[in-house]
Short mmCIF file of C-alpha atoms in Angstrom, two decimals:
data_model
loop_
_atom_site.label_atom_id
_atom_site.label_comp_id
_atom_site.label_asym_id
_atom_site.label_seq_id
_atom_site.Cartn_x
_atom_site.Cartn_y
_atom_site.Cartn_z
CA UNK A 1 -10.19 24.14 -12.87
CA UNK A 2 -10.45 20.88 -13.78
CA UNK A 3 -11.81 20.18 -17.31
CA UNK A 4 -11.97 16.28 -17.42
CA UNK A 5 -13.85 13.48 -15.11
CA UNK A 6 -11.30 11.36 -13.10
CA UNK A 7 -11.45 8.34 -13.21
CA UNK A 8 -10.70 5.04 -10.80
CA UNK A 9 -10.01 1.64 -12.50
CA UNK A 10 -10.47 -0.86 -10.07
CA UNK A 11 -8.07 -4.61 -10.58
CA UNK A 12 -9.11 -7.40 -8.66
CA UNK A 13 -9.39 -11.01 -9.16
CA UNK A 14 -8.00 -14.20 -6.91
CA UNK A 15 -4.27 -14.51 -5.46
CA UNK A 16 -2.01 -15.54 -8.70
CA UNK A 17 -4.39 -14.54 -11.35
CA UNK A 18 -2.26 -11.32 -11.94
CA UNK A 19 -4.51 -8.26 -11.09
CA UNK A 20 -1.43 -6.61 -9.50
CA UNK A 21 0.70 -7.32 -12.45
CA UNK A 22 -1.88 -5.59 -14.51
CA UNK A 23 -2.41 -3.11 -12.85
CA UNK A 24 1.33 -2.19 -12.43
CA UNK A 25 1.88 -2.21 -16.15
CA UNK A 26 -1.27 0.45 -16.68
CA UNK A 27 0.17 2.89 -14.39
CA UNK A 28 3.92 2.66 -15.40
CA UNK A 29 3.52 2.41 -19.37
CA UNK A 30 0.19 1.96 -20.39
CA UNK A 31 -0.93 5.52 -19.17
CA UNK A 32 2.60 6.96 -19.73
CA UNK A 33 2.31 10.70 -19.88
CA UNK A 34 -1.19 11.44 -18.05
CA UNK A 35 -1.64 12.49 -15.04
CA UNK A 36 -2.00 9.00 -12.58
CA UNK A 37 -1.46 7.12 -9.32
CA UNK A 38 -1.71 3.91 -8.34
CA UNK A 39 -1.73 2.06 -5.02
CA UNK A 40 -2.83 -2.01 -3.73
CA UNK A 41 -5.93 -1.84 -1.86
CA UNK A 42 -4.13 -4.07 0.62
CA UNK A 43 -1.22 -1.60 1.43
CA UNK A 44 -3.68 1.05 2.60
CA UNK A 45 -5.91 -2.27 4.39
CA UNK A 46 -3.33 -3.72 7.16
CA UNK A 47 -5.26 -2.77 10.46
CA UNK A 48 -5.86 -4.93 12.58
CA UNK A 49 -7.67 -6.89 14.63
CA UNK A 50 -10.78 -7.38 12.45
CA UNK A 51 -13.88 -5.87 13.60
CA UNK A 52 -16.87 -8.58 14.11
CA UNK A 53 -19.13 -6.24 11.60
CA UNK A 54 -16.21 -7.11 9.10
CA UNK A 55 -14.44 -9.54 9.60
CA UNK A 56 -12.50 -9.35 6.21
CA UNK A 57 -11.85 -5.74 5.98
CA UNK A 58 -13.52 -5.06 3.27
CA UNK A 59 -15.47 -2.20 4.65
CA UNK A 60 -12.51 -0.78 5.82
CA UNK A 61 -10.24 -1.19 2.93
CA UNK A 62 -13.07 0.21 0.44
CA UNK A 63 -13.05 3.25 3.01
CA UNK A 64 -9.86 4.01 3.19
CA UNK A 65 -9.29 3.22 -0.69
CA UNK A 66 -12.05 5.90 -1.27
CA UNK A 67 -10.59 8.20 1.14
CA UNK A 68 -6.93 7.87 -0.50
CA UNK A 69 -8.42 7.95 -4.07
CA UNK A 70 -10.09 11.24 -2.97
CA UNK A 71 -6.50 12.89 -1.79
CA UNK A 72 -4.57 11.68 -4.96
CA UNK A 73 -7.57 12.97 -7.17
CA UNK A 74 -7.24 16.48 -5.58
CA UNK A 75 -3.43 16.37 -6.06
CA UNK A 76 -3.75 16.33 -9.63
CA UNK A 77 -4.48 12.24 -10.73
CA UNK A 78 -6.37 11.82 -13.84
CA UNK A 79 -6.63 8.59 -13.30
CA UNK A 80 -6.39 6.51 -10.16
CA UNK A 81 -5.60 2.05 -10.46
CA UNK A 82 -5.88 0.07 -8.06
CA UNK A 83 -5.68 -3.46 -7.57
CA UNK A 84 -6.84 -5.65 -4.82
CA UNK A 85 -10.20 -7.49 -3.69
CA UNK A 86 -13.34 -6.44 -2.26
CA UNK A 87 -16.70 -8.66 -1.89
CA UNK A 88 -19.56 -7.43 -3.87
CA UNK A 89 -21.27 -5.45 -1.41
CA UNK A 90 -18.14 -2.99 -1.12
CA UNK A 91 -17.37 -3.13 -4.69
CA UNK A 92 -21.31 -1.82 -5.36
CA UNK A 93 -21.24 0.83 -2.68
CA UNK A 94 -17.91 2.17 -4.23
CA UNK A 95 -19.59 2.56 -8.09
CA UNK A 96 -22.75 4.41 -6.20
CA UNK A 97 -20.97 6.85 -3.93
CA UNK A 98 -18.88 9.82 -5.48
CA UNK A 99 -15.04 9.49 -5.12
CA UNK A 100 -14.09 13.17 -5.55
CA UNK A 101 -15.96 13.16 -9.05
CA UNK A 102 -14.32 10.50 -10.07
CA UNK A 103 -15.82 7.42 -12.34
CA UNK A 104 -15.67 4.03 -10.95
CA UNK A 105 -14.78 0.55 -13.01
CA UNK A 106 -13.94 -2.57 -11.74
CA UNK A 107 -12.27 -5.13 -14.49
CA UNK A 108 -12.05 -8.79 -12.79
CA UNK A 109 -8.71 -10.46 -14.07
CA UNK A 110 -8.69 -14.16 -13.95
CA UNK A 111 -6.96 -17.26 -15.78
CA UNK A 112 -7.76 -20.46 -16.73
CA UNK A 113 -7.99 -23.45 -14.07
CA UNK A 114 -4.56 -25.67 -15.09
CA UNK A 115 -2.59 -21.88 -15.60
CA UNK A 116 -4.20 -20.62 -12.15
CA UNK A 117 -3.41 -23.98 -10.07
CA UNK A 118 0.26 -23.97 -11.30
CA UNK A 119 0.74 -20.26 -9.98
CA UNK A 120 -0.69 -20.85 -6.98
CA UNK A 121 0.83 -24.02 -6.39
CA UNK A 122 4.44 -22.43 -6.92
CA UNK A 123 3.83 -19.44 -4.50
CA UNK A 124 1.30 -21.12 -1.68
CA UNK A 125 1.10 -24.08 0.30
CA UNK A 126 -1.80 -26.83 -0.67
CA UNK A 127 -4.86 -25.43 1.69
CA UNK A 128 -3.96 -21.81 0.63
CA UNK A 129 -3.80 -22.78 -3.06
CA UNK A 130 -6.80 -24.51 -2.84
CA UNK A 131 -8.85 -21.69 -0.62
CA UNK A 132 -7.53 -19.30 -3.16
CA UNK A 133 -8.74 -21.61 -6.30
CA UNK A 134 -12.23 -22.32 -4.89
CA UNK A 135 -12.95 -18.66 -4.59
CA UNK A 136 -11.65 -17.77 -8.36
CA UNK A 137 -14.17 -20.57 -9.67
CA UNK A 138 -17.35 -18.88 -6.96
CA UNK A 139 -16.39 -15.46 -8.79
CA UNK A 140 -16.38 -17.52 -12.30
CA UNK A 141 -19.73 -19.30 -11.62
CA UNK A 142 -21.47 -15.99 -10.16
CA UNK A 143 -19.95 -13.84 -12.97
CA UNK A 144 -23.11 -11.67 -14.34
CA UNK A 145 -21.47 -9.53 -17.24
CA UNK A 146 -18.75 -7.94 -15.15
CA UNK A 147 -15.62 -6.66 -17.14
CA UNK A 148 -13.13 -9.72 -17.49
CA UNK A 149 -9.67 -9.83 -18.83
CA UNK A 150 -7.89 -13.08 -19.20
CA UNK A 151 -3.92 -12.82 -18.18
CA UNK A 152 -3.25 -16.47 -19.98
CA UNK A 153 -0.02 -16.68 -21.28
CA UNK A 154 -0.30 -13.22 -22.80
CA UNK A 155 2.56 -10.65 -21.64
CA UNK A 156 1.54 -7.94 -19.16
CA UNK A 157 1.42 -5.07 -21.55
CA UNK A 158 -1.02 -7.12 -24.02
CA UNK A 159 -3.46 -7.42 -20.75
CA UNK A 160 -3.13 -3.94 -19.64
CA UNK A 161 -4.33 -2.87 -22.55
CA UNK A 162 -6.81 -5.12 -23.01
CA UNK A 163 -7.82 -4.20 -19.82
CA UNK A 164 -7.89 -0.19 -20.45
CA UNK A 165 -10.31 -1.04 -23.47
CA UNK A 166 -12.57 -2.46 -21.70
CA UNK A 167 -12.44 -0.18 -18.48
CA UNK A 168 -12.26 3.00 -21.42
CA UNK A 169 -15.62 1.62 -22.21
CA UNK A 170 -17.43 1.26 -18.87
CA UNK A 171 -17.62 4.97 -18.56
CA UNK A 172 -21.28 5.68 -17.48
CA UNK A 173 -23.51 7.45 -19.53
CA UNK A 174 -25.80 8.01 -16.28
CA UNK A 175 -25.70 8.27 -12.69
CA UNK A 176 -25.19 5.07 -11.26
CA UNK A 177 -28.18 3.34 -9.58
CA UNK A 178 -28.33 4.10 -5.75
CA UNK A 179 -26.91 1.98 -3.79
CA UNK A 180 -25.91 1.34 0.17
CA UNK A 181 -23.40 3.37 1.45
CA UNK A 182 -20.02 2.26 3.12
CA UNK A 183 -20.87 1.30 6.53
CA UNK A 184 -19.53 3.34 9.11
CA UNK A 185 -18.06 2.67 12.39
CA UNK A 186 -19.40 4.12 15.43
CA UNK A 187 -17.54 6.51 16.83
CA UNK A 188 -14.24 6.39 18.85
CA UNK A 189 -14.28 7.88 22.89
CA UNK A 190 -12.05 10.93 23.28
CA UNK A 191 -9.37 11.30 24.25
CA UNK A 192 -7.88 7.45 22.99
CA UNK A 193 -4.38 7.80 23.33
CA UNK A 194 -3.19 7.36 19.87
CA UNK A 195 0.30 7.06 19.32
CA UNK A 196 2.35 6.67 15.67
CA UNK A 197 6.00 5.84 14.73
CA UNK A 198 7.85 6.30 11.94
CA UNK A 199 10.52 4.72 10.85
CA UNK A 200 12.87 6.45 8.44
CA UNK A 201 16.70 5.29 7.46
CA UNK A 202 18.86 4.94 4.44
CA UNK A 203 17.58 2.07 1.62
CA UNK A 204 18.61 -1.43 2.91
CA UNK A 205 18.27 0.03 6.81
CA UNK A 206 15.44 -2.78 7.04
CA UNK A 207 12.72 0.16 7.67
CA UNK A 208 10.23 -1.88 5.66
CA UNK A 209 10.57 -5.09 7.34
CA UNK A 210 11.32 -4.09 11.04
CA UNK A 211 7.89 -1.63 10.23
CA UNK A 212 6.08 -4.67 9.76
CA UNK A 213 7.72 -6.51 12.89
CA UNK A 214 6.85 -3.53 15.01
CA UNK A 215 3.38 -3.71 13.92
CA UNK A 216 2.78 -7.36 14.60
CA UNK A 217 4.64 -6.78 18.41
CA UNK A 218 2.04 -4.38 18.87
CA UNK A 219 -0.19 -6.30 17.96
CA UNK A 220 1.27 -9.42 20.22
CA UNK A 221 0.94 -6.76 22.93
CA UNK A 222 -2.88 -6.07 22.92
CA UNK A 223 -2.15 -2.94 21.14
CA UNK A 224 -5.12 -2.47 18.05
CA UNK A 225 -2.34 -1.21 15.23
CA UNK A 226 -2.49 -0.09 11.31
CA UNK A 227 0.67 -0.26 9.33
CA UNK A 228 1.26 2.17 5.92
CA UNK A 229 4.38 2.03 4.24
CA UNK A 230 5.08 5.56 2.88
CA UNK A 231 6.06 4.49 -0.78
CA UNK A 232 2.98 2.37 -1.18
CA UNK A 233 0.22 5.00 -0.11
CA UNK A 234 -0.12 6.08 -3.67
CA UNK A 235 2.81 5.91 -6.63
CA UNK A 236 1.77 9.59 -7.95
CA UNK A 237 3.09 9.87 -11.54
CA UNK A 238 3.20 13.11 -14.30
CA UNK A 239 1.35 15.36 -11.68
CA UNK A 240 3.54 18.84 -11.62
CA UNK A 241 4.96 18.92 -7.98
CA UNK A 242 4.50 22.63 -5.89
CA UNK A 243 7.50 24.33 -5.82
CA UNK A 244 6.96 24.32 -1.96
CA UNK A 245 6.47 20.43 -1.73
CA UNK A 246 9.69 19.31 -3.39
CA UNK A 247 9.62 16.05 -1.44
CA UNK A 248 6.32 15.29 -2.16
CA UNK A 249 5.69 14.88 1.63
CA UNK A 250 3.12 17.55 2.40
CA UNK A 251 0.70 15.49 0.03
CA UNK A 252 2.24 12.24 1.47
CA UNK A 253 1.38 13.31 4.61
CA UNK A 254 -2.16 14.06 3.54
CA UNK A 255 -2.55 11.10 2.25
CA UNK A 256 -1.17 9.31 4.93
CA UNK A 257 -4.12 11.64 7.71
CA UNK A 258 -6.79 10.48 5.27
CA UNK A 259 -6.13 6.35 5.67
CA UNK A 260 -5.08 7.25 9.28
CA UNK A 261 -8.61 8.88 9.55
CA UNK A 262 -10.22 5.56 8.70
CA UNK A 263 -8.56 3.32 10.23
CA UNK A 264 -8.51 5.04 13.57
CA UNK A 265 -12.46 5.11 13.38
CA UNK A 266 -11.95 1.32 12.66
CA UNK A 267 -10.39 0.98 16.39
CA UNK A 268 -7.07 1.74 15.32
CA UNK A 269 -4.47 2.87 18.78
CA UNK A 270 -1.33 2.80 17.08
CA UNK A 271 -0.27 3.48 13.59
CA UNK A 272 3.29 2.03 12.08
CA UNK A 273 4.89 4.28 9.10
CA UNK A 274 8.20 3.60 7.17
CA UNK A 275 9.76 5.83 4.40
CA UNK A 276 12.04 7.74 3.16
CA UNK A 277 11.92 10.86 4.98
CA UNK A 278 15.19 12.77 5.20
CA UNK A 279 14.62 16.28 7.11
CA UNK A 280 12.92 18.25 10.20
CA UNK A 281 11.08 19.49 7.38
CA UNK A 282 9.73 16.72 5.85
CA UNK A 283 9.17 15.18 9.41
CA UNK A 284 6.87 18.28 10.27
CA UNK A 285 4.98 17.35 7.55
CA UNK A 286 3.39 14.69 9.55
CA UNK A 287 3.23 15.59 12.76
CA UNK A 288 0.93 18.76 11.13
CA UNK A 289 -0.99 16.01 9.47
CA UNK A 290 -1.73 13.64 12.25
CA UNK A 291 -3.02 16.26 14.41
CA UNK A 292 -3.45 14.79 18.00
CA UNK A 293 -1.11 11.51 17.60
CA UNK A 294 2.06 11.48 19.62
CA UNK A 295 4.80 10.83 16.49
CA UNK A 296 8.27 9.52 17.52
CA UNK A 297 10.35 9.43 14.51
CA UNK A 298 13.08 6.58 14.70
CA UNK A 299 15.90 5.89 12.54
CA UNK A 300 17.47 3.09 11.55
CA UNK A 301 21.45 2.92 11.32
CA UNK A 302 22.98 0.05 8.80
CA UNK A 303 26.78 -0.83 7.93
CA UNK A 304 28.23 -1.67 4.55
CA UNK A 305 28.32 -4.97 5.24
CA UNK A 306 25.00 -5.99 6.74
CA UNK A 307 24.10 -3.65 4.20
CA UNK A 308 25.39 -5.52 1.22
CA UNK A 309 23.97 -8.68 2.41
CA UNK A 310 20.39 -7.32 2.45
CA UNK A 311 20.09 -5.51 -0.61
CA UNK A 312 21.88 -8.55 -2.74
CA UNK A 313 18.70 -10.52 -0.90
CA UNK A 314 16.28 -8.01 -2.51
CA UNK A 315 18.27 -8.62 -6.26
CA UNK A 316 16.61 -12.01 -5.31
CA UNK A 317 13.17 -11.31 -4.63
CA UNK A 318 13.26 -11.88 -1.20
CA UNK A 319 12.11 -9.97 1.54
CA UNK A 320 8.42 -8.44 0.74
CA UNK A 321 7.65 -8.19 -2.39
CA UNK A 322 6.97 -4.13 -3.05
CA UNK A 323 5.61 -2.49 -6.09
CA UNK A 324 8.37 -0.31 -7.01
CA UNK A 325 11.30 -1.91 -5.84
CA UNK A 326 14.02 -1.42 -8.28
CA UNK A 327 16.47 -3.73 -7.13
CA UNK A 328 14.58 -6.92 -7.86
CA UNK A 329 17.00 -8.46 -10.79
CA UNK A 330 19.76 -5.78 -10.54
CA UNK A 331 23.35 -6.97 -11.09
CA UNK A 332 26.38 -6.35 -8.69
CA UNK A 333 27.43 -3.13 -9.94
CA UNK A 334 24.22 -1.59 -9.60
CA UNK A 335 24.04 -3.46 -5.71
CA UNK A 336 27.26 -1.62 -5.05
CA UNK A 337 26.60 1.48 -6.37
CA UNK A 338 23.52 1.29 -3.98
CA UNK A 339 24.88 0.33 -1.12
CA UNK A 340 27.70 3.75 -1.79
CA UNK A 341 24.25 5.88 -2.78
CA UNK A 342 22.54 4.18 0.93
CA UNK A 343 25.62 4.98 2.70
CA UNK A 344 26.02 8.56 1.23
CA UNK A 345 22.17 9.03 2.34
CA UNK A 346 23.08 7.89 5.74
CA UNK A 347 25.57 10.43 6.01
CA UNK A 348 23.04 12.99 5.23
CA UNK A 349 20.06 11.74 7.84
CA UNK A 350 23.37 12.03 10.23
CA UNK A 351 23.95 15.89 9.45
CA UNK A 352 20.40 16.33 9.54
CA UNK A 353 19.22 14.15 12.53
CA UNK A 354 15.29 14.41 12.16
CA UNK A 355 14.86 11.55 14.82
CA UNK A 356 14.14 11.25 17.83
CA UNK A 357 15.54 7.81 18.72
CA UNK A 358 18.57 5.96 16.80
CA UNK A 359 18.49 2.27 16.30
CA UNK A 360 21.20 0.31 15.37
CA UNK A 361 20.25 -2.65 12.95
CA UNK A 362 23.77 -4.66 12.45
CA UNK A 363 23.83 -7.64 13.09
CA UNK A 364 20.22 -7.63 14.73
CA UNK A 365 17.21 -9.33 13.56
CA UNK A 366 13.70 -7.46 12.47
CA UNK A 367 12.14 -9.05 15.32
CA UNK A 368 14.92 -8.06 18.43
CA UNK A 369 14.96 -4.41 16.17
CA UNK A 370 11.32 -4.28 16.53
CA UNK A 371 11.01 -5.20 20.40
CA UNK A 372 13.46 -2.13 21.16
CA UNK A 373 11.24 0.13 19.23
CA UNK A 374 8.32 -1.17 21.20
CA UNK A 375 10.27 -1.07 24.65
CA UNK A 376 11.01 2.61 23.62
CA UNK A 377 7.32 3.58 23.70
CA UNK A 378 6.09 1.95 26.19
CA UNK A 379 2.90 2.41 27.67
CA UNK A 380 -0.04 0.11 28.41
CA UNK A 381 -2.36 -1.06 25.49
CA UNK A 382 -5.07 1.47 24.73
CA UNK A 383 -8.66 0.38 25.75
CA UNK A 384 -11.81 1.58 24.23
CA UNK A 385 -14.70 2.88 27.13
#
């Protein structure tokens, strides 16, 4: 039985001011050697198109964020960060519900105007930078005591901590006043003809950004989608793995039925997954776990070459930027001895065949990989009524 509260510490802040960075370094060093998970409210957010009741998401993403919080809780987190942004009403309705037990703090990171406009100026484009700047000095102006950390010029581990004082602090001494609830969707007509894919393949196999392709064909095609990326739905950390789960899929997969849950309600037809998954086994995992859905598991075949050019692009930073990725700044012995570890995996997912369909990605762009996927399944987009 559990003997201590969980607890959820909530990053946000606008684009640049380094809420992800933050939050990062708490759940890698900062809370080295407890129990933890962390995930970016907008991995477990990307389903789309809006709904006119929320037009932003935020609903949606503060659902499914609860929902996922909930699963990695149960699994053994102490404590859960997130980062990402919600508006206020979301962010009060999250402190007044119960998450699993768990106590909710949100810490707001922000910067100072000349540091802020120089980050966003070197990632976005002028309208972008200056959206993303007008809404940091709203949140500054309308700031009524909520927990602040400034990122400055500071290094990340200096915030983090900062950070964990204050959010340390914010534990409640009573039951938070009642609030709203999350608003709920109506519900969905049965049967609705859900379908998923998963996309699985060696590292450098482009399953990340031919996932995210796929998704925005279906999309193109009338087809309401969601997207998770398996990695991203919660980095679970110093939480004792079941002898019968050595994968960690079975909670993956759990975790990946509980955001599925919500976005589905949210009008969701088609759902878009990408990790590593490497056996029947582990592919059984979620077909158990998405119930209903029609799963076709597809895998992605790479050569050395094309292979070599794609993970050199990730030493880069290019490509999406993942939390996680380990080859960001890596030299060219540790590229090759990648590319012999990817190929060696390849080998395996070969002997092991857990796919249905096999998709060859040399030479071949995300978008032309993604349109064969989407030819495979075919089909009409879904309608609601």
């Amino acid at each position: 039985m559990r003997t201590a509260t969980a607890r959820l510490w909530w990053l946000h802040g606008s684009p640049c001011a380094g809420k992800s960075v933050t939050a990062w370094e708490l759940h890698t060093n900062l809370l080295a050697g407890e129990p933890r998970a962390y995930f970016d409210v907008d991995q477990v957010g990307m389903c789309y198109p809006e709904r006119e009741d929320d037009p932003d998401r935020y609903a949606l993403k503060a659902r499914s964020a609860r929902a996922l919080a909930r699963c990695l809780v149960a699994a053994g987190a102490r404590t859960v960060v997130v980062s990402g942004v919600l508006d206020d009403a979301s962010m009060q309705a999250l402190r007044g519900e119960a998450v699993h037990g768990t106590d909710v703090a949100f810490c707001r990171v922000r910067v100072d105007r000349d540091e802020l406009v120089r980050r966003l100026r070197a990632r976005y484009g002028p309208d972008l930078a200056q959206r993303a700047l007008d809404e940091a000095e709203d949140a500054d102006r309308l700031d009524e005591g909520h927990l602040t950390v400034d990122s400055g010029s500071a290094p990340p581990r200096e915030v983090a901590a900062r950070a964990a004082e204050l959010l340390e602090g914010a534990r409640p001494g009573s039951p938070p006043p009642r609030v709203d609830p999350l608003p709920a969707p109506p519900p969905l007509p049965a049967p609705d003809g859900a379908t998923a894919v998963l996309l699985v393949g060696p590292p450098g196999a482009g399953k990340s950004t031919a996932g995210f392709a796929l998704f925005s064909t279906l999309l193109d095609d009338g087809r309401p989608s969601s997207f998770l990326d398996l990695q991203q739905v919660g980095f679970l950390a110093d939480v004792p793995r079941p002898a019968d789960d050595p994968g960690g899929h079975r909670l993956r997969a759990a975790c990946v039925a509980e955001v599925w849950r919500e976005h589905r309600a949210g009008g969701a037809r088609a759902l878009v997954l990408n990790g590593h998954v490497r056996t029947q086994g582990d592919v059984a995992h979620y077909r158990a776990a998405l119930g209903d859905v029609t799963l076709t598991v597809v895998r992605l075949r790479v050569g050395r070459e094309s292979l070599e050019d794609r993970l050199r692009e990730r030493t880069l930073g290019l490509g999406p930027a993942l939390a996680g990725d380990e080859l960001v700044g890596a030299d060219a012995d540790e590229v090759q001895r990648t590319v012999d570890r990817a190929l060696s995996e390849q080998r395996r997912l070969e002997d092991e065949d857990p796919a249905d369909v096999v998709v060859d990605t040399d030479g071949v762009d995300a978008h032309a990989v993604a349109e064969e996927i989407a030819a495979l399944l075919g089909g009409e987009p879904a309608e609601d009524g």
